[in-house]
Amino acid sequence: MKRVTERGTVDFVPPSDRIAAFDNDGTLWPEQPNCIQFIFVVDRLKSLAQVNPALRRTEPFRTVLAGGLDGLATLGAEEIIEIIKTTQSGMSTEEFSGIVAEWLGTARDPRFGRLYTDLAYQPMLELLDYLSANEFKSFIVSGTGADFIRVFAEETYRIPPEQVMGSTTATEFRLGETGPVLMKIPQVEVLQDGTGKPVAIDRFIGRRPIFAFGNSDGDAEMLQWTAAGPGARFVGLLHHTDANREWAYDRASKVGRLDKALDLAHANDWTIVDMKNDWKIVFLTENDSPR
Amino acid sequence: MKRVTERGTVDFVPPSDRIAAFDNDGTLWPEQPNCIQFIFVVDRLKSLAQVNPALRRTEPFRTVLAGGLDGLATLGAEEIIEIIKTTQSGMSTEEFSGIVAEWLGTARDPRFGRLYTDLAYQPMLELLDYLSANEFKSFIVSGTGADFIRVFAEETYRIPPEQVMGSTTATEFRLGETGPVLMKIPQVEVLQDGTGKPVAIDRFIGRRPIFAFGNSDGDAEMLQWTAAGPGARFVGLLHHTDANREWAYDRASKVGRLDKALDLAHANDWTIVDMKNDWKIVFLTENDSPR
């Protein structure tokens, strides 16, 4: 940090170029046993089925309504997109944000018994604050829906909506009776893990980060892209090693597999954070006051 | 401005929600007789034809190489995209930025004899500074290529690349011998005028601006979307009325037609800026020091 923020040194980076890119799931909050957006999607599908029971008889909805997250896990990518379309379109962008906000305000992680936003990793929140205090601008680059993350990112991470990149459901501008609305339509553009992350960074940010943090193979290309720029760089990888306080998984995990990126980190001297040994706390307890 | 920045008043808007959206061509710099990116494209096609003379015998390139901007004006949207693909792909993102920067550093507007970046409207630069001083974040929302505008937006407008939305040429992440590169590939996604602008705002910014400025019918929906939000709003429209100092055009113009949006502005009491009567200066002269 000293190298890039001290004027007059060879590695000095002007504040406007202090761009940091973060993966979200498994990097800023948990992704086990499933990405949190998928838990939302299953809950939302259940609500929709109460209004429209025909969903219980139609695949791929039936599988998810009958089997929950385990059912969802058996589906292929196209079927999952079908579920996303059904649960996340047909309403205005504002209605959707309201639905997500309501869910985040009530749904609790079954293992920890906490609101999901309370499970943002405390050391990462401190890191975000530290970067911000040093005039970095932090972005999220995630395969999860941008409009899902945007609902809580500003309050939880202090990352404003315009610094959140993710998968998107297309919207359509309509002039309704009460004025213009943006309706979410059943058309999904996935921000792909892997090469899709540096591509999205170029598209949304238009310059290369000098700092990037991820936790899985899906982040490898984003980390490589960040590492390969000129001057001082920070590339971090969170290794989930703490089955007691959070989860332990890496090379064999289906969700958030960390294999190739771990090898790259060792080979290239990236910073590996060992959750069990490096983090004094993972989550604040319910009695702690937020940072 | 006082209403949205004074704490404790009913219209107060916290700085994070002070989002401003600007059209680029015809709003921040000229678009007559053609969008400046098209002038670049014609020049670039000429350079390519020196290396690859076959382009002179192949449509739609032949029309543009023979007829210049007039030739380009006869082409349909698909042919223009063909020209964009040919002139703006096949190189890395960094090479492309270098090509644009070199062109902007040398090409001169034939009527005014100035570098194009010197033709940014001085009153709009002052407006951007004024917004910035009041903790607004200004974004560009343009049909022109994002990676074209990003090359000069930070220096000319003080708008960083991540606050520039525009049409995009897709990129592909490749691991070359010297490390990763993002190659521009011949695949164009157009940010459409009209309804495409509020859609892009939702996608990139994720919240509704409280301030928007445009100059043509292509900006109408962005202005409507901005105007329709709650609380205090500013919606501005630049009317090009000054044939002596710049250009005069509106309802009958092929480029930057201002017809429907002018009616909307009158009907909804948007702020119409009459270039001839409202602006003391349009461009700085070569002897003026920049703001």
XYZ file of C-alpha atoms in Angstrom:
582
model
C 0.000 0.000 0.000
C 2.800 2.363 0.862
C 4.409 1.813 -2.528
C 1.339 2.788 -4.544
C 0.176 5.697 -2.377
C 3.407 7.610 -1.748
C 3.842 10.359 -4.282
C 7.197 10.543 -5.967
C 7.997 6.846 -5.742
C 8.338 4.726 -8.875
C 5.279 2.621 -7.988
C 2.978 5.532 -7.148
C -0.504 5.064 -8.619
C -2.835 8.072 -8.881
C -6.110 7.519 -6.998
C -8.143 7.269 -10.203
C -6.167 4.159 -11.193
C -6.512 2.471 -7.801
C -9.043 -0.085 -8.968
C -9.748 -3.213 -6.904
C -11.804 -6.176 -8.130
C -13.455 -8.664 -5.801
C -15.288 -11.875 -6.424
C -18.402 -12.049 -4.228
C -19.492 -15.609 -3.346
C -16.864 -17.303 -1.203
C -14.743 -14.146 -1.175
C -16.941 -11.592 0.587
C -19.580 -13.927 2.002
C -20.116 -17.727 2.106
C -21.034 -19.902 -0.854
C -21.495 -23.235 0.955
C -23.391 -25.461 0.730
C -24.804 -23.293 -2.104
C -24.575 -19.798 -3.476
C -26.932 -17.630 -1.459
C -28.756 -16.407 -4.556
C -29.788 -20.010 -5.244
C -31.356 -20.220 -1.795
C -33.304 -17.071 -2.644
C -34.337 -18.566 -5.974
C -35.696 -21.724 -4.340
C -37.646 -19.693 -1.774
C -39.003 -17.439 -4.479
C -40.063 -20.386 -6.612
C -41.977 -21.760 -3.628
C -43.819 -18.437 -3.285
C -44.642 -18.411 -6.985
C -45.951 -21.984 -6.794
C -48.462 -20.919 -4.150
C -49.986 -18.547 -6.679
C -49.394 -20.756 -9.695
C -49.623 -24.440 -8.655
C -49.064 -25.563 -12.261
C -45.356 -24.999 -11.603
C -45.410 -28.099 -9.381
C -46.244 -30.216 -12.409
C -43.808 -28.642 -14.862
C -40.084 -29.303 -15.182
C -37.593 -28.022 -14.276
C -39.663 -26.336 -11.548
C -41.035 -29.573 -10.172
C -37.554 -30.870 -9.400
C -36.694 -27.746 -7.425
C -40.047 -27.490 -5.661
C -39.821 -31.118 -4.613
C -36.093 -31.302 -3.879
C -35.118 -27.772 -2.854
C -31.440 -26.976 -3.176
C -30.620 -30.657 -3.714
C -33.057 -30.682 -6.605
C -31.533 -27.522 -8.026
C -28.101 -29.118 -7.825
C -29.191 -31.860 -10.224
C -30.127 -29.381 -12.969
C -28.018 -28.321 -15.925
C -27.066 -24.750 -16.764
C -29.968 -24.226 -19.181
C -32.524 -25.473 -16.689
C -31.110 -23.203 -14.026
C -31.422 -20.260 -16.413
C -35.049 -21.306 -16.953
C -35.562 -21.072 -13.188
C -33.842 -17.684 -13.040
C -36.053 -16.374 -15.834
C -39.200 -17.507 -14.044
C -38.240 -16.188 -10.634
C -36.541 -12.946 -11.684
C -38.596 -11.490 -14.520
C -42.126 -10.255 -15.063
C -41.811 -7.412 -12.588
C -40.225 -3.967 -12.609
C -36.637 -3.508 -11.473
C -37.914 -1.709 -8.393
C -40.343 -4.488 -7.509
C -37.541 -7.020 -7.834
C -35.236 -5.050 -5.547
C -38.045 -4.914 -3.013
C -38.535 -8.690 -3.165
C -34.814 -9.307 -2.617
C -34.643 -6.778 0.217
C -37.578 -8.414 1.967
C -35.984 -11.852 1.638
C -32.595 -10.657 2.899
C -34.330 -9.038 5.840
C -35.928 -12.286 7.000
C -34.244 -15.422 5.584
C -31.635 -16.991 7.828
C -28.717 -19.267 7.089
C -29.734 -22.672 8.523
C -26.328 -23.498 9.966
C -25.439 -20.175 11.529
C -28.957 -18.923 12.198
C -28.030 -15.487 10.934
C -29.263 -13.125 8.244
C -27.146 -13.700 5.177
C -25.827 -10.146 5.160
C -24.529 -10.753 8.699
C -22.303 -13.437 7.214
C -20.149 -10.997 5.239
C -16.607 -11.837 6.313
C -15.461 -9.298 8.872
C -11.788 -9.294 7.728
C -12.915 -8.599 4.166
C -15.103 -5.709 5.335
C -12.054 -4.316 7.087
C -10.030 -4.793 3.914
C -12.659 -2.927 1.879
C -12.565 -0.083 4.391
C -8.772 -0.040 4.286
C -8.767 0.183 0.502
C -11.379 2.896 0.584
C -9.362 4.887 3.126
C -6.485 4.707 0.654
C -8.643 6.045 -2.172
C -9.184 2.709 -3.909
C -12.433 2.098 -5.739
C -13.603 -1.481 -5.169
C -15.740 -3.392 -7.666
C -17.535 -6.713 -7.393
C -17.183 -9.071 -10.362
C -19.557 -11.971 -9.856
C -21.501 -14.608 -11.741
C -24.401 -13.957 -9.353
C -27.103 -11.525 -10.476
C -25.966 -7.928 -10.341
C -29.406 -6.780 -9.242
C -29.384 -9.299 -6.400
C -26.013 -8.152 -5.043
C -26.794 -4.466 -5.562
C -29.638 -4.667 -3.067
C -27.268 -5.195 -0.133
C -23.782 -4.256 -1.408
C -23.954 -0.602 -0.488
C -25.054 -1.170 3.091
C -23.072 -4.348 3.708
C -19.857 -3.730 1.770
C -20.086 0.032 1.160
C -19.829 -0.767 -2.549
C -22.361 1.281 -4.547
C -24.533 -0.367 -7.237
C -22.512 1.081 -10.107
C -19.490 -0.844 -8.823
C -21.258 -4.209 -8.947
C -20.920 -6.354 -12.084
C -22.808 -9.600 -12.350
C -25.145 -11.650 -14.472
C -28.154 -9.678 -15.686
C -31.766 -10.203 -16.606
C -32.594 -7.951 -19.545
C -34.996 -5.076 -19.003
C -37.447 -3.381 -21.294
C -38.413 0.276 -21.065
C -42.179 0.671 -21.010
C -44.310 3.778 -20.761
C -47.019 2.698 -18.361
C -49.970 4.664 -17.072
C -48.005 5.923 -14.099
C -44.925 6.799 -16.137
C -41.924 4.886 -17.428
C -40.892 1.559 -15.899
C -38.087 -0.877 -16.570
C -39.628 -4.331 -16.743
C -37.442 -7.366 -16.182
C -37.956 -9.741 -19.109
C -37.050 -13.455 -19.347
C -33.688 -13.027 -21.035
C -30.550 -13.738 -19.034
C -26.984 -12.741 -19.793
C -24.599 -14.731 -17.643
C -21.357 -13.191 -16.481
C -19.294 -16.326 -16.932
C -16.721 -17.394 -14.413
C -13.208 -17.647 -15.759
C -12.405 -15.606 -18.861
C -15.734 -13.797 -18.506
C -14.396 -11.872 -15.518
C -11.539 -9.957 -17.190
C -13.833 -9.411 -20.176
C -16.494 -7.877 -17.891
C -13.858 -5.759 -16.165
C -12.783 -4.339 -19.485
C -16.353 -3.698 -20.496
C -17.587 -2.083 -17.293
C -14.481 -0.534 -15.804
C -12.383 0.012 -18.916
C -9.072 -0.347 -17.139
C -7.082 -3.025 -15.427
C -7.312 -3.376 -11.644
C -4.118 -3.178 -9.597
C -5.706 -5.301 -6.861
C -7.873 -8.394 -7.130
C -9.222 -10.927 -4.669
C -10.943 -14.228 -5.334
C -11.315 -17.687 -3.871
C -11.873 -20.208 -6.648
C -10.868 -21.378 -10.101
C -13.560 -19.145 -11.553
C -11.444 -16.189 -10.449
C -8.170 -17.403 -11.973
C -8.284 -15.324 -15.158
C -9.310 -12.174 -13.285
C -6.336 -12.660 -10.980
C -3.977 -13.380 -13.901
C -5.190 -10.299 -15.736
C -4.639 -8.157 -12.656
C -1.234 -9.655 -11.902
C 0.051 -9.115 -15.449
C -0.194 -5.320 -15.443
C 2.827 -3.070 -14.906
C 3.944 -1.775 -11.501
C 2.988 -2.943 -8.033
C 0.107 -5.421 -7.858
C -1.802 -7.275 -5.159
C -3.429 -10.585 -5.955
C -5.189 -12.426 -3.139
C -6.853 -15.793 -2.828
C -9.006 -16.843 0.102
C -8.506 -20.505 1.010
C -11.457 -21.930 2.939
C -9.737 -24.065 5.552
C -11.952 -23.616 8.562
C -14.646 -26.279 8.889
C -15.414 -25.147 12.440
C -16.013 -21.477 11.973
C -17.057 -21.584 8.305
C -16.329 -24.295 5.741
C -13.293 -26.205 4.481
C -13.131 -26.984 0.779
C -10.814 -26.666 -2.171
C -9.696 -29.024 -4.947
C -12.568 -31.508 -4.731
C -15.454 -29.130 -4.093
C -18.291 -28.872 -6.559
C -19.169 -25.342 -5.450
C -16.247 -22.932 -5.479
C -13.598 -25.429 -6.529
C -10.106 -24.142 -5.797
C -7.562 -26.182 -7.714
C -5.948 -24.541 -10.728
C -6.016 -21.124 -9.042
C -4.270 -22.543 -5.965
C -1.469 -23.835 -8.159
C -1.255 -20.490 -9.920
C -1.103 -18.713 -6.572
C 1.794 -20.868 -5.400
C 3.626 -20.572 -8.717
C 3.208 -16.793 -8.903
C 3.580 -15.846 -5.249
C 0.060 -14.511 -4.921
C -1.121 -13.907 -1.374
C -2.991 -16.919 -0.025
C -5.185 -16.231 2.970
C -5.690 -19.323 5.099
C -9.007 -18.710 6.811
C -8.322 -20.968 9.764
C -4.874 -19.655 10.596
C -4.967 -16.080 9.322
C -8.368 -14.820 10.456
C -8.954 -13.964 14.111
C -12.673 -13.724 13.444
C -14.796 -14.751 10.497
C -18.184 -13.214 11.295
C -19.160 -10.639 13.874
C -21.381 -12.167 16.540
C -24.897 -10.842 16.969
C -23.748 -8.809 19.951
C -20.884 -7.080 18.171
C -21.584 -3.657 16.793
C -20.856 -3.465 13.091
C -17.459 -2.069 12.130
C -28.690 22.242 -6.392
C -29.368 23.826 -3.055
C -32.448 21.643 -2.572
C -30.631 18.340 -3.045
C -27.436 19.219 -1.156
C -28.766 20.858 1.993
C -29.078 18.349 4.771
C -32.335 18.332 6.614
C -34.478 19.514 3.725
C -37.164 17.295 2.207
C -35.336 17.079 -1.135
C -31.907 16.279 0.298
C -30.151 13.531 -1.659
C -27.166 11.743 -0.110
C -24.006 12.061 -2.250
C -24.089 8.378 -3.247
C -27.437 8.942 -4.988
C -26.308 12.069 -6.836
C -26.059 10.381 -10.207
C -25.912 12.437 -13.403
C -26.228 10.985 -16.924
C -24.973 12.756 -20.029
C -25.289 11.972 -23.681
C -21.957 12.559 -25.436
C -22.265 13.486 -29.130
C -24.006 16.824 -29.508
C -24.230 17.229 -25.736
C -20.596 17.355 -24.619
C -18.932 17.857 -28.016
C -20.159 18.386 -31.604
C -21.809 15.760 -33.784
C -22.073 17.738 -37.042
C -21.711 17.096 -39.880
C -21.015 13.608 -38.459
C -20.307 11.865 -35.213
C -16.594 12.209 -34.532
C -16.138 8.471 -34.146
C -17.276 8.050 -37.755
C -14.535 10.429 -38.877
C -12.066 8.257 -36.983
C -13.515 5.143 -38.591
C -13.098 6.547 -42.098
C -9.501 7.573 -41.389
C -8.765 4.186 -39.906
C -10.270 2.371 -42.861
C -7.989 4.388 -45.146
C -4.963 3.281 -43.115
C -6.076 -0.335 -43.269
C -6.571 -0.102 -47.034
C -2.944 0.905 -47.465
C -1.923 -2.411 -45.944
C -4.784 -4.416 -47.422
C -5.748 -2.941 -50.823
C -8.383 -5.654 -51.319
C -10.635 -3.542 -49.119
C -10.918 -1.065 -52.005
C -12.656 -3.702 -54.107
C -14.984 -5.062 -51.402
C -18.256 -3.575 -50.210
C -19.151 -1.902 -47.945
C -15.539 -0.725 -47.597
C -15.276 0.452 -51.191
C -18.131 2.921 -50.717
C -16.462 4.466 -47.683
C -12.957 4.485 -49.147
C -14.239 6.153 -52.310
C -16.808 8.482 -50.762
C -15.504 9.167 -47.252
C -18.130 10.388 -44.785
C -20.625 10.926 -47.593
C -20.136 7.324 -48.597
C -20.577 6.180 -45.018
C -23.813 8.168 -44.791
C -25.331 6.067 -47.601
C -24.832 2.797 -45.692
C -27.374 0.943 -43.587
C -26.907 -0.003 -39.939
C -25.605 -3.499 -40.720
C -23.036 -2.234 -43.172
C -21.837 0.338 -40.657
C -21.426 -2.432 -38.091
C -19.379 -4.323 -40.693
C -17.117 -1.275 -40.966
C -16.855 -0.994 -37.170
C -15.902 -4.668 -36.898
C -13.181 -4.293 -39.480
C -11.703 -1.104 -38.072
C -12.045 -1.854 -34.352
C -11.186 -5.501 -33.880
C -8.209 -7.753 -34.439
C -6.024 -5.949 -31.927
C -5.704 -5.893 -28.154
C -7.703 -3.397 -26.119
C -4.488 -1.561 -25.330
C -3.456 -1.359 -28.976
C -6.862 0.033 -29.853
C -6.651 2.723 -27.164
C -3.233 3.672 -28.532
C -4.624 4.005 -32.064
C -7.471 6.237 -30.874
C -5.140 8.358 -28.735
C -2.794 8.899 -31.675
C -5.685 9.918 -33.923
C -7.149 12.311 -31.345
C -3.708 13.841 -30.896
C -3.386 14.724 -34.584
C -6.717 14.793 -36.464
C -8.352 18.195 -36.727
C -11.905 19.242 -37.329
C -11.967 20.648 -40.875
C -14.248 23.587 -40.085
C -12.718 24.751 -36.822
C -9.150 23.585 -37.443
C -8.957 22.253 -33.896
C -8.248 18.923 -32.245
C -11.567 17.250 -31.560
C -11.013 17.198 -27.827
C -10.596 20.986 -27.944
C -14.190 21.139 -29.164
C -15.683 19.927 -25.896
C -18.244 22.579 -25.011
C -16.792 24.878 -22.385
C -20.132 25.495 -20.593
C -20.650 21.731 -20.306
C -17.156 21.284 -18.858
C -18.043 23.929 -16.300
C -21.299 22.117 -15.575
C -19.431 18.830 -15.043
C -17.061 20.578 -12.650
C -19.977 22.146 -10.816
C -21.674 18.789 -10.397
C -18.447 17.215 -9.251
C -17.915 19.993 -6.696
C -21.363 19.109 -5.352
C -20.454 15.421 -5.019
C -22.320 14.268 -8.114
C -20.966 11.345 -10.088
C -21.390 11.956 -13.823
C -21.788 9.170 -16.363
C -21.755 9.213 -20.147
C -24.469 7.166 -21.874
C -23.706 7.090 -25.580
C -24.266 5.028 -28.711
C -20.649 5.740 -29.637
C -18.033 3.141 -28.728
C -17.258 3.107 -25.019
C -13.616 2.344 -25.696
C -13.398 5.308 -28.072
C -14.823 7.783 -25.555
C -12.844 6.340 -22.648
C -9.583 7.299 -24.315
C -10.233 11.021 -23.841
C -13.089 11.274 -21.300
C -10.906 11.364 -18.215
C -8.613 14.115 -19.444
C -11.252 16.100 -21.335
C -14.338 15.697 -19.155
C -12.794 14.388 -15.908
C -15.095 11.382 -16.287
C -13.205 8.148 -15.565
C -13.557 5.112 -17.896
C -15.817 3.238 -15.474
C -18.357 6.041 -15.826
C -18.553 5.743 -19.608
C -21.237 3.524 -21.152
C -21.363 3.032 -24.883
C -21.473 0.488 -27.656
C -18.890 -2.238 -27.287
C -16.803 -4.554 -29.403
C -16.554 -7.902 -27.643
C -13.204 -9.011 -26.285
C -11.660 -12.414 -25.826
C -9.212 -13.285 -23.063
C -6.127 -14.971 -24.490
C -3.025 -16.234 -22.773
C -0.297 -15.145 -25.162
C 3.456 -15.645 -24.912
C 3.885 -12.388 -23.055
C 0.964 -12.991 -20.707
C -2.783 -12.450 -20.888
C -4.300 -10.067 -23.422
C -7.853 -8.992 -24.185
C -8.268 -9.196 -27.951
C -11.024 -7.211 -29.628
C -13.068 -9.574 -31.780
C -15.512 -8.731 -34.592
C -18.682 -8.796 -32.542
C -20.447 -5.532 -31.791
C -23.079 -4.788 -29.186
C -24.753 -1.493 -29.928
C -26.004 0.678 -27.099
C -29.166 1.767 -28.881
C -30.429 5.293 -28.752
C -33.852 5.708 -27.228
C -35.016 2.981 -24.875
C -31.502 1.503 -24.885
C -30.278 4.368 -22.719
C -32.405 3.824 -19.579
C -31.813 0.080 -20.013
C -28.046 0.644 -20.062
C -28.295 2.954 -17.055
C -30.046 0.244 -15.094
C -27.524 -2.337 -16.167
C -24.354 -0.346 -15.516
C -25.340 2.071 -12.776
C -28.161 0.159 -11.118
C -30.032 3.240 -9.949
C -31.920 6.093 -11.489
C -30.095 9.373 -12.132
C -31.477 12.547 -10.579
C -29.903 14.628 -13.339
C -29.738 14.001 -17.083
C -28.671 16.022 -20.084
C -29.104 15.274 -23.765
C -29.668 16.997 -27.068
C -31.671 14.777 -29.389
C -34.581 12.398 -29.749
C -32.225 9.527 -28.962
C -32.022 10.902 -25.421
C -35.779 11.225 -24.855
C -36.280 7.998 -22.905
C -33.226 8.634 -20.712
C -34.629 12.061 -19.879
C -38.120 10.659 -19.228
C -36.697 7.961 -16.980
C -34.728 10.529 -15.009
C -37.632 12.969 -14.776
C -40.034 10.310 -13.482
C -38.174 9.557 -10.263
C -39.251 10.963 -6.900
C -37.908 14.187 -5.417
C -36.054 17.026 -7.104
C -34.862 16.350 -10.649
C -32.953 18.210 -13.333
C -33.524 17.386 -16.980
C -31.669 19.413 -19.601
C -31.740 19.551 -23.355
C -29.166 21.374 -25.473
C -30.741 23.035 -28.501
C -28.205 23.680 -31.261
C -29.231 27.129 -32.479
C -25.921 28.722 -33.312
C -24.881 28.296 -36.946
C -22.112 30.861 -36.539
C -20.257 29.543 -33.547
C -21.239 25.860 -33.922
C -24.220 24.430 -35.820
C -27.966 25.010 -35.984
C -30.169 21.963 -36.383
C -33.215 20.336 -34.839
C -36.416 18.808 -36.213
C -35.220 18.178 -39.767
C -31.663 17.030 -39.079
C -30.545 13.560 -40.072
C -27.809 13.519 -37.431
C -28.983 14.363 -33.916
C -32.593 15.042 -34.808
C -34.360 16.996 -32.065
C -38.105 16.822 -32.564
C -40.028 14.572 -30.176
C -37.691 15.426 -27.289
C -38.174 19.155 -27.894
C -41.935 18.703 -27.586
C -41.446 16.659 -24.435
C -39.195 19.329 -22.990
C -41.791 22.032 -23.590
C -44.629 19.878 -22.262
C -42.740 18.860 -19.125
C -40.862 22.046 -18.345
C -37.435 20.550 -18.839
C -34.591 23.031 -19.077
C -33.857 23.921 -22.693
C -30.456 25.476 -23.293
C -30.439 27.657 -26.377
C -26.828 27.602 -27.500
C -26.955 30.914 -29.339
C -28.610 32.925 -26.606
C -27.576 31.123 -23.436
C -23.888 30.384 -23.977
C -21.328 33.192 -23.730
C -18.704 30.933 -25.231
C -18.934 27.569 -26.966
C -15.288 26.513 -27.255
C -12.200 27.898 -25.604
C -9.910 29.545 -28.162
C -6.426 28.123 -28.655
C -5.016 30.896 -26.500
C -7.280 30.296 -23.536
C -5.896 28.175 -20.783
C -8.122 25.207 -20.009
C -10.496 25.564 -17.091
